[in-house]
Coordinates of N, CA, C and O in Angstrom, one line a residue:
M1 N 6.7 -95.3 53.7 CA 7.0 -95.7 55.0 C 8.3 -94.9 55.4 O 9.3 -94.8 54.7
T2 N 8.2 -94.3 56.6 CA 9.3 -93.5 57.0 C 10.4 -94.4 57.6 O 10.2 -95.5 57.9
H3 N 11.6 -93.8 57.8 CA 12.7 -94.6 58.3 C 12.4 -95.1 59.7 O 12.6 -96.3 60.0
P4 N 11.9 -94.3 60.6 CA 11.6 -94.9 62.0 C 10.5 -96.0 61.9 O 10.6 -96.9 62.7
E5 N 9.5 -95.8 61.0 CA 8.5 -96.9 60.9 C 9.1 -98.2 60.3 O 8.8 -99.3 60.8
K6 N 10.0 -98.1 59.4 CA 10.7 -99.2 58.8 C 11.5 -99.9 59.9 O 11.5 -101.1 60.1
R7 N 12.3 -99.1 60.7 CA 13.1 -99.6 61.8 C 12.3 -100.3 62.8 O 12.6 -101.5 63.2
Q8 N 11.1 -99.7 63.2 CA 10.3 -100.4 64.2 C 9.7 -101.7 63.6 O 9.6 -102.7 64.3
L9 N 9.3 -101.7 62.4 CA 8.7 -102.9 61.8 C 9.7 -104.0 61.8 O 9.4 -105.2 62.2
L10 N 11.0 -103.7 61.4 CA 12.0 -104.8 61.3 C 12.3 -105.3 62.8 O 12.5 -106.5 63.0
R11 N 12.4 -104.4 63.7 CA 12.6 -104.8 65.1 C 11.5 -105.7 65.6 O 11.8 -106.7 66.3
E12 N 10.3 -105.3 65.3 CA 9.1 -106.2 65.7 C 9.2 -107.5 65.1 O 8.8 -108.5 65.7
L13 N 9.6 -107.6 63.8 CA 9.7 -108.9 63.1 C 10.8 -109.7 63.8 O 10.6 -110.9 64.0
R14 N 11.9 -109.1 64.2 CA 13.0 -109.9 64.9 C 12.4 -110.4 66.3 O 12.7 -111.5 66.7
R15 N 11.7 -109.5 67.0 CA 11.2 -109.8 68.3 C 10.2 -111.0 68.1 O 10.2 -112.0 68.9
T16 N 9.3 -111.0 67.1 CA 8.3 -112.0 66.9 C 9.0 -113.3 66.6 O 8.7 -114.4 67.1
L17 N 10.0 -113.3 65.7 CA 10.7 -114.5 65.3 C 11.4 -115.1 66.5 O 11.4 -116.3 66.7
A18 N 12.0 -114.3 67.4 CA 12.6 -114.8 68.6 C 11.6 -115.4 69.5 O 11.8 -116.5 70.0
Q19 N 10.5 -114.8 69.7 CA 9.4 -115.3 70.6 C 8.9 -116.7 70.1 O 8.7 -117.6 70.8
L20 N 8.7 -116.8 68.8 CA 8.2 -118.0 68.2 C 9.1 -119.2 68.4 O 8.7 -120.3 68.3
N21 N 10.4 -118.9 68.5 CA 11.4 -119.9 68.6 C 12.0 -120.0 70.1 O 13.1 -120.6 70.2
D22 N 11.3 -119.5 71.0 CA 11.7 -119.5 72.4 C 13.1 -119.0 72.6 O 13.9 -119.6 73.4
I23 N 13.4 -117.9 72.0 CA 14.7 -117.3 72.1 C 14.4 -115.9 72.8 O 13.6 -115.1 72.3
P24 N 15.1 -115.7 73.9 CA 14.9 -114.4 74.6 C 15.4 -113.3 73.7 O 16.5 -113.4 73.2
F25 N 14.6 -112.3 73.4 CA 15.0 -111.2 72.5 C 15.8 -110.2 73.2 O 15.4 -109.6 74.2
L26 N 17.0 -110.0 72.8 CA 17.9 -109.0 73.3 C 18.0 -107.8 72.4 O 18.4 -107.9 71.3
S27 N 17.5 -106.6 72.9 CA 17.5 -105.4 72.1 C 18.4 -104.4 72.8 O 18.4 -104.3 74.0
S28 N 19.1 -103.7 72.0 CA 20.0 -102.7 72.6 C 19.2 -101.5 73.2 O 18.2 -101.1 72.8
E29 N 19.7 -101.1 74.4 CA 19.1 -100.0 75.1 C 19.6 -98.7 74.4 O 19.0 -97.6 74.6
E30 N 20.6 -98.8 73.6 CA 21.2 -97.6 72.9 C 20.2 -97.2 71.8 O 19.9 -98.1 71.0
P31 N 19.8 -96.0 71.7 CA 18.9 -95.6 70.6 C 19.6 -95.5 69.3 O 20.8 -95.2 69.2
C32 N 18.9 -95.9 68.2 CA 19.4 -95.7 66.9 C 19.4 -94.2 66.5 O 18.8 -93.4 67.1
A33 N 20.1 -93.9 65.4 CA 20.1 -92.6 64.9 C 18.7 -92.3 64.4 O 18.0 -93.2 64.0
P34 N 18.3 -91.0 64.5 CA 16.9 -90.7 64.0 C 16.6 -91.1 62.6 O 15.5 -91.4 62.3
D35 N 17.6 -91.1 61.7 CA 17.4 -91.5 60.3 C 17.6 -92.9 60.0 O 17.6 -93.4 58.9
C36 N 17.8 -93.8 61.1 CA 18.0 -95.2 60.9 C 16.8 -95.9 60.2 O 15.7 -95.7 60.6
D37 N 17.1 -96.6 59.1 CA 16.1 -97.4 58.4 C 16.1 -98.9 58.7 O 15.6 -99.7 58.0
G38 N 16.7 -99.2 59.9 CA 16.8 -100.6 60.2 C 18.1 -101.3 59.8 O 18.3 -102.5 60.0
S39 N 19.1 -100.5 59.3 CA 20.3 -101.1 58.9 C 21.5 -100.4 59.5 O 22.6 -100.6 59.0
C40 N 21.3 -99.7 60.6 CA 22.5 -99.1 61.4 C 23.2 -100.2 62.1 O 22.8 -101.4 62.2
P41 N 24.4 -100.0 62.6 CA 25.2 -101.0 63.3 C 24.4 -101.7 64.5 O 24.6 -102.9 64.7
I42 N 23.6 -100.9 65.2 CA 22.8 -101.5 66.3 C 21.8 -102.5 65.8 O 21.7 -103.6 66.3
C43 N 21.0 -102.1 64.7 CA 20.0 -103.0 64.2 C 20.7 -104.2 63.5 O 20.2 -105.3 63.7
E44 N 21.8 -104.0 62.8 CA 22.5 -105.1 62.2 C 23.0 -106.1 63.3 O 23.0 -107.3 63.1
A45 N 23.5 -105.6 64.4 CA 24.0 -106.5 65.5 C 22.8 -107.3 66.0 O 23.0 -108.5 66.3
E46 N 21.6 -106.7 66.2 CA 20.4 -107.5 66.6 C 20.2 -108.6 65.6 O 19.9 -109.7 66.0
L47 N 20.2 -108.3 64.3 CA 19.9 -109.3 63.3 C 21.0 -110.4 63.3 O 20.6 -111.6 63.3
R48 N 22.2 -110.1 63.4 CA 23.3 -111.1 63.5 C 23.1 -112.0 64.7 O 23.3 -113.2 64.6
W49 N 22.8 -111.4 65.8 CA 22.6 -112.2 67.0 C 21.4 -113.2 66.9 O 21.6 -114.3 67.2
L50 N 20.3 -112.7 66.3 CA 19.2 -113.6 66.1 C 19.5 -114.7 65.1 O 19.2 -115.9 65.3
E51 N 20.2 -114.4 64.0 CA 20.6 -115.4 63.1 C 21.5 -116.4 63.7 O 21.4 -117.6 63.5
T52 N 22.4 -116.0 64.6 CA 23.3 -116.9 65.3 C 22.5 -117.9 66.2 O 22.7 -119.1 66.2
E53 N 21.5 -117.3 66.9 CA 20.6 -118.1 67.8 C 19.8 -119.1 67.0 O 19.6 -120.3 67.4
L54 N 19.3 -118.7 65.8 CA 18.5 -119.6 65.0 C 19.4 -120.7 64.4 O 19.0 -121.9 64.3
N55 N 20.6 -120.4 64.0 CA 21.5 -121.4 63.5 C 21.9 -122.4 64.6 O 22.0 -123.6 64.3
R56 N 22.0 -121.9 65.8 CA 22.3 -122.8 67.0 C 21.2 -123.8 67.1 O 21.4 -125.0 67.3
R57 N 19.9 -123.3 67.1 CA 18.8 -124.2 67.2 C 18.8 -125.2 66.1 O 18.5 -126.4 66.3
A58 N 19.1 -124.8 64.9 CA 19.1 -125.7 63.7 C 20.2 -126.7 63.9 O 19.9 -127.9 63.6
A59 N 21.3 -126.3 64.4 CA 22.4 -127.3 64.7 C 22.1 -128.3 65.7 O 22.5 -129.4 65.7
E60 N 21.2 -127.9 66.7 CA 20.7 -128.8 67.7 C 19.6 -129.7 67.2 O 19.1 -130.5 68.0
G61 N 19.2 -129.5 66.0 CA 18.1 -130.3 65.4 C 16.7 -129.9 65.8 O 15.8 -130.6 65.5
K62 N 16.6 -128.7 66.3 CA 15.3 -128.2 66.7 C 14.6 -127.6 65.5 O 15.2 -127.1 64.6
T63 N 13.3 -127.6 65.5 CA 12.5 -127.0 64.5 C 12.5 -125.5 64.6 O 12.7 -124.9 65.7
I64 N 12.3 -124.8 63.5 CA 12.3 -123.3 63.5 C 10.9 -122.9 63.1 O 10.4 -123.3 62.1
R65 N 10.4 -121.9 63.8 CA 9.1 -121.3 63.4 C 9.3 -120.0 62.7 O 10.2 -119.2 63.1
L66 N 8.6 -119.9 61.6 CA 8.7 -118.7 60.8 C 7.4 -117.9 60.9 O 6.4 -118.2 60.2
C67 N 7.4 -116.8 61.6 CA 6.3 -115.9 61.7 C 4.9 -116.6 61.9 O 4.0 -116.3 61.1
G68 N 4.7 -117.4 62.9 CA 3.4 -117.9 63.2 C 3.1 -119.2 62.4 O 2.1 -119.8 62.7
A69 N 3.9 -119.6 61.4 CA 3.6 -120.8 60.7 C 3.9 -122.0 61.5 O 4.5 -121.9 62.6
D70 N 3.4 -123.2 61.1 CA 3.7 -124.4 61.8 C 5.3 -124.6 61.8 O 6.0 -124.1 60.9
P71 N 5.8 -125.3 62.8 CA 7.2 -125.5 62.8 C 7.7 -126.2 61.5 O 7.0 -127.0 60.9
V72 N 8.9 -125.7 61.1 CA 9.5 -126.3 59.9 C 10.6 -127.1 60.3 O 11.5 -126.7 60.9
P73 N 10.6 -128.4 59.9 CA 11.8 -129.2 60.2 C 13.1 -128.6 59.6 O 13.1 -128.1 58.5
V74 N 14.1 -128.7 60.3 CA 15.4 -128.1 59.9 C 15.8 -128.6 58.5 O 16.3 -127.9 57.7
A75 N 15.6 -129.9 58.3 CA 16.0 -130.5 57.0 C 15.3 -129.8 55.8 O 15.8 -129.7 54.7
E76 N 14.1 -129.2 56.1 CA 13.4 -128.5 55.0 C 13.9 -127.1 54.9 O 13.7 -126.4 53.9
V77 N 14.4 -126.5 56.0 CA 14.9 -125.1 56.0 C 16.3 -125.0 55.4 O 16.6 -124.2 54.6
V78 N 17.2 -125.9 55.8 CA 18.6 -125.9 55.3 C 18.8 -127.0 54.3 O 18.7 -128.2 54.7
T79 N 19.0 -126.7 53.1 CA 19.3 -127.7 52.1 C 20.7 -127.7 51.7 O 21.3 -126.6 51.3
P80 N 21.5 -128.7 52.1 CA 22.9 -128.7 51.8 C 23.2 -128.6 50.3 O 22.5 -129.2 49.5
P81 N 24.3 -127.9 50.0 CA 24.7 -127.8 48.6 C 25.0 -129.2 48.0 O 25.4 -130.1 48.7
A82 N 24.9 -129.3 46.7 CA 25.2 -130.6 46.0 C 26.7 -130.9 46.2 O 27.6 -130.0 46.1
P83 N 27.1 -132.2 46.4 CA 28.5 -132.6 46.6 C 29.4 -132.1 45.4 O 30.5 -131.8 45.6
A84 N 28.9 -132.1 44.2 CA 29.7 -131.7 43.1 C 30.2 -130.3 43.2 O 31.2 -129.9 42.6
A85 N 29.5 -129.5 43.9 CA 29.9 -128.1 44.1 C 30.9 -127.9 45.2 O 31.4 -126.7 45.4
E86 N 31.3 -128.9 45.9 CA 32.2 -128.8 47.0 C 33.5 -128.1 46.7 O 33.9 -127.2 47.4
E87 N 34.1 -128.5 45.6 CA 35.4 -127.9 45.2 C 35.2 -126.4 44.9 O 36.0 -125.6 45.3
R88 N 34.1 -126.0 44.2 CA 33.9 -124.6 43.9 C 33.7 -123.8 45.2 O 34.1 -122.7 45.3
R89 N 33.0 -124.3 46.2 CA 32.8 -123.6 47.4 C 34.1 -123.3 48.1 O 34.3 -122.3 48.7
R90 N 35.0 -124.3 48.1 CA 36.3 -124.1 48.7 C 37.2 -123.1 48.0 O 38.0 -122.5 48.6
D91 N 36.9 -122.9 46.7 CA 37.7 -121.9 46.0 C 37.1 -120.6 45.9 O 37.6 -119.7 45.2
M92 N 36.0 -120.3 46.6 CA 35.4 -119.0 46.6 C 36.3 -118.0 47.3 O 37.0 -118.3 48.2
S93 N 36.1 -116.7 46.8 CA 36.8 -115.6 47.5 C 36.0 -115.2 48.7 O 34.8 -115.6 48.8
L94 N 36.6 -114.4 49.6 CA 35.8 -114.0 50.8 C 34.7 -113.1 50.4 O 33.7 -113.1 51.1
E95 N 34.8 -112.3 49.3 CA 33.7 -111.5 48.8 C 32.6 -112.3 48.4 O 31.4 -112.0 48.7
D96 N 32.8 -113.4 47.7 CA 31.8 -114.3 47.2 C 31.1 -115.0 48.4 O 29.9 -115.3 48.3
L97 N 31.9 -115.2 49.5 CA 31.3 -115.8 50.6 C 30.3 -115.0 51.3 O 29.4 -115.5 52.0
G98 N 30.3 -113.6 51.1 CA 29.3 -112.8 51.6 C 29.7 -112.1 52.9 O 28.9 -111.6 53.7
L99 N 31.0 -112.1 53.2 CA 31.5 -111.5 54.4 C 31.5 -109.9 54.3 O 31.6 -109.4 53.2
S100 N 31.3 -109.3 55.4 CA 31.3 -107.8 55.4 C 32.7 -107.3 55.0 O 33.7 -108.0 55.2
L101 N 32.7 -106.0 54.6 CA 34.0 -105.4 54.2 C 34.9 -105.4 55.4 O 36.1 -105.7 55.2
R102 N 34.5 -105.1 56.6 CA 35.3 -105.0 57.8 C 36.0 -106.4 58.0 O 37.2 -106.4 58.3
T103 N 35.2 -107.4 57.9 CA 35.8 -108.8 58.2 C 36.8 -109.2 57.1 O 37.8 -109.7 57.4
R104 N 36.4 -108.9 55.8 CA 37.3 -109.2 54.7 C 38.6 -108.4 54.8 O 39.7 -109.0 54.6
V105 N 38.6 -107.2 55.2 CA 39.8 -106.4 55.3 C 40.7 -106.9 56.4 O 41.9 -107.1 56.3
S106 N 40.1 -107.3 57.6 CA 40.9 -107.9 58.6 C 41.6 -109.2 58.2 O 42.8 -109.4 58.4
L107 N 40.8 -110.1 57.5 CA 41.4 -111.3 57.0 C 42.4 -111.1 55.9 O 43.5 -111.7 55.9
D108 N 42.2 -110.1 55.0 CA 43.1 -109.8 53.9 C 44.4 -109.3 54.5 O 45.5 -109.7 54.0
G109 N 44.3 -108.5 55.6 CA 45.6 -108.1 56.2 C 46.4 -109.2 56.8 O 47.6 -109.0 57.1
H110 N 45.8 -110.3 57.0 CA 46.5 -111.5 57.6 C 46.8 -112.5 56.4 O 47.3 -113.6 56.7
G111 N 46.6 -112.0 55.2 CA 46.9 -112.9 54.0 C 45.9 -113.9 53.6 O 46.1 -114.8 52.9
I112 N 44.7 -113.8 54.2 CA 43.6 -114.8 53.9 C 42.7 -114.1 52.9 O 42.0 -113.1 53.2
T113 N 42.6 -114.7 51.7 CA 41.8 -114.2 50.6 C 40.7 -115.1 50.1 O 39.9 -114.6 49.3
G114 N 40.7 -116.3 50.6 CA 39.7 -117.3 50.1 C 39.2 -118.2 51.1 O 39.8 -118.3 52.2
V115 N 38.2 -119.0 50.8 CA 37.6 -119.9 51.7 C 38.5 -121.0 52.0 O 38.6 -121.5 53.2
R116 N 39.3 -121.5 51.1 CA 40.3 -122.6 51.3 C 41.3 -122.2 52.4 O 41.5 -123.0 53.4
Q117 N 41.8 -121.0 52.4 CA 42.7 -120.5 53.4 C 42.0 -120.4 54.7 O 42.5 -120.7 55.8
L118 N 40.8 -119.8 54.7 CA 40.0 -119.6 55.9 C 39.7 -120.9 56.6 O 39.8 -120.9 57.9
R119 N 39.4 -121.9 55.9 CA 39.1 -123.2 56.5 C 40.2 -123.9 57.2 O 40.1 -124.8 58.0
Q120 N 41.4 -123.5 56.9 CA 42.6 -124.0 57.5 C 42.9 -123.4 58.8 O 43.8 -123.9 59.5
M121 N 42.1 -122.4 59.2 CA 42.4 -121.8 60.5 C 41.3 -122.2 61.5 O 40.2 -122.6 61.2
S122 N 41.7 -122.2 62.8 CA 40.8 -122.5 63.8 C 40.3 -121.2 64.4 O 40.8 -120.1 64.1
V123 N 39.3 -121.3 65.2 CA 38.7 -120.1 65.8 C 39.7 -119.3 66.6 O 39.8 -118.1 66.6
S124 N 40.6 -120.1 67.4 CA 41.6 -119.4 68.2 C 42.6 -118.7 67.3 O 43.1 -117.6 67.6
D125 N 42.9 -119.2 66.1 CA 43.8 -118.6 65.1 C 43.1 -117.3 64.6 O 43.8 -116.2 64.5
L126 N 41.8 -117.4 64.3 CA 41.1 -116.2 63.9 C 41.0 -115.1 64.9 O 41.0 -113.9 64.6
K127 N 41.0 -115.5 66.2 CA 40.9 -114.5 67.2 C 42.2 -113.6 67.3 O 42.2 -112.5 67.8
K128 N 43.3 -114.2 66.8 CA 44.6 -113.5 66.8 C 44.7 -112.5 65.6 O 45.7 -111.8 65.5
V129 N 43.8 -112.6 64.6 CA 43.9 -111.8 63.4 C 43.6 -110.3 63.9 O 42.6 -110.1 64.6
R130 N 44.4 -109.4 63.4 CA 44.3 -108.0 63.8 C 42.9 -107.5 63.4 O 42.4 -107.7 62.3
N131 N 42.3 -106.8 64.4 CA 40.9 -106.1 64.2 C 39.8 -107.1 64.0 O 38.7 -106.7 63.6
M132 N 40.0 -108.4 64.3 CA 38.9 -109.4 64.2 C 38.0 -109.2 65.5 O 38.5 -109.2 66.6
T133 N 36.7 -109.1 65.3 CA 35.8 -109.0 66.4 C 35.0 -110.3 66.5 O 35.0 -111.1 65.7
Q134 N 34.3 -110.4 67.7 CA 33.4 -111.6 67.9 C 32.3 -111.6 66.8 O 32.0 -112.6 66.3
E135 N 31.9 -110.4 66.4 CA 30.9 -110.3 65.3 C 31.4 -110.9 64.0 O 30.8 -111.6 63.3
G136 N 32.7 -110.6 63.8 CA 33.4 -111.1 62.6 C 33.5 -112.6 62.6 O 33.2 -113.3 61.6
L137 N 33.8 -113.2 63.8 CA 33.9 -114.6 63.9 C 32.6 -115.3 63.7 O 32.5 -116.3 63.0
D138 N 31.5 -114.7 64.3 CA 30.2 -115.2 64.1 C 29.8 -115.2 62.7 O 29.2 -116.1 62.2
E139 N 30.1 -114.1 62.0 CA 29.8 -113.9 60.6 C 30.5 -115.0 59.8 O 29.8 -115.6 58.9
I140 N 31.7 -115.3 60.0 CA 32.5 -116.3 59.3 C 31.9 -117.7 59.5 O 31.6 -118.4 58.5
E141 N 31.6 -118.0 60.7 CA 31.0 -119.3 61.0 C 29.6 -119.5 60.4 O 29.3 -120.5 59.8
Y142 N 28.8 -118.4 60.4 CA 27.5 -118.4 59.8 C 27.6 -118.6 58.3 O 26.9 -119.5 57.7
Q143 N 28.4 -117.8 57.6 CA 28.5 -117.9 56.2 C 29.0 -119.2 55.7 O 28.6 -119.8 54.7
L144 N 30.0 -119.8 56.4 CA 30.6 -121.1 56.1 C 29.5 -122.1 56.3 O 29.3 -123.1 55.6
G145 N 28.7 -122.0 57.4 CA 27.7 -122.9 57.7 C 26.6 -123.0 56.6 O 26.1 -124.1 56.4
L146 N 26.3 -121.8 56.0 CA 25.4 -121.8 54.9 C 25.8 -122.7 53.8 O 25.0 -123.2 53.0
L147 N 27.1 -122.8 53.6 CA 27.7 -123.6 52.6 C 27.9 -125.1 53.0 O 28.4 -125.9 52.2
G148 N 27.6 -125.4 54.2 CA 27.9 -126.7 54.7 C 29.3 -126.9 55.1 O 29.8 -128.1 55.2
L149 N 30.1 -125.8 55.3 CA 31.5 -125.9 55.7 C 31.7 -125.5 57.1 O 30.9 -124.7 57.7
T150 N 32.8 -125.9 57.7 CA 33.1 -125.4 59.1 C 34.6 -125.0 59.1 O 35.4 -125.4 58.2
L151 N 35.0 -124.4 60.2 CA 36.4 -124.1 60.4 C 37.1 -125.3 61.0 O 36.4 -126.2 61.5
E152 N 38.4 -125.3 60.8 CA 39.2 -126.4 61.4 C 39.0 -126.5 62.9 O 39.0 -125.4 63.5
Q153 N 39.0 -127.6 63.4 CA 38.9 -127.8 64.9 C 40.2 -127.4 65.6 O 41.2 -127.6 65.0
E154 N 40.1 -126.9 66.8 CA 41.3 -126.4 67.5 C 42.1 -127.5 68.1 O 41.7 -128.6 68.3

């Protein structure tokens, strides 16, 4: 499979997933690089946006459709971690959390190196972090959400 074929297949999968879940698909008008294999910044931004929208649906208690299958109740899609692991999750490093290098560098420059420190910050605090982008904020909320954790309320 060539890079353009792979890129097109991934874009069609995102488009189908969005349609199945009544999410308007937003695709960049900007063309990818000719050698893009579906992992360029434009394609990654589409993926992060779709993940955010699916997480929003899950938070609203709506079912999520996966590629033409019957709707899957959110409780079956998202399995919260065991309570015994709560302390370990809070002591995770930002790298273990799965944040991108760009987001980790921004947080590290502000002295934030772990989940425990990150959770003590509000969204408005994070917006003040040097070089923090909206994508970085979305990424942080998404990764914490996967662990069943949230940021401090403002």
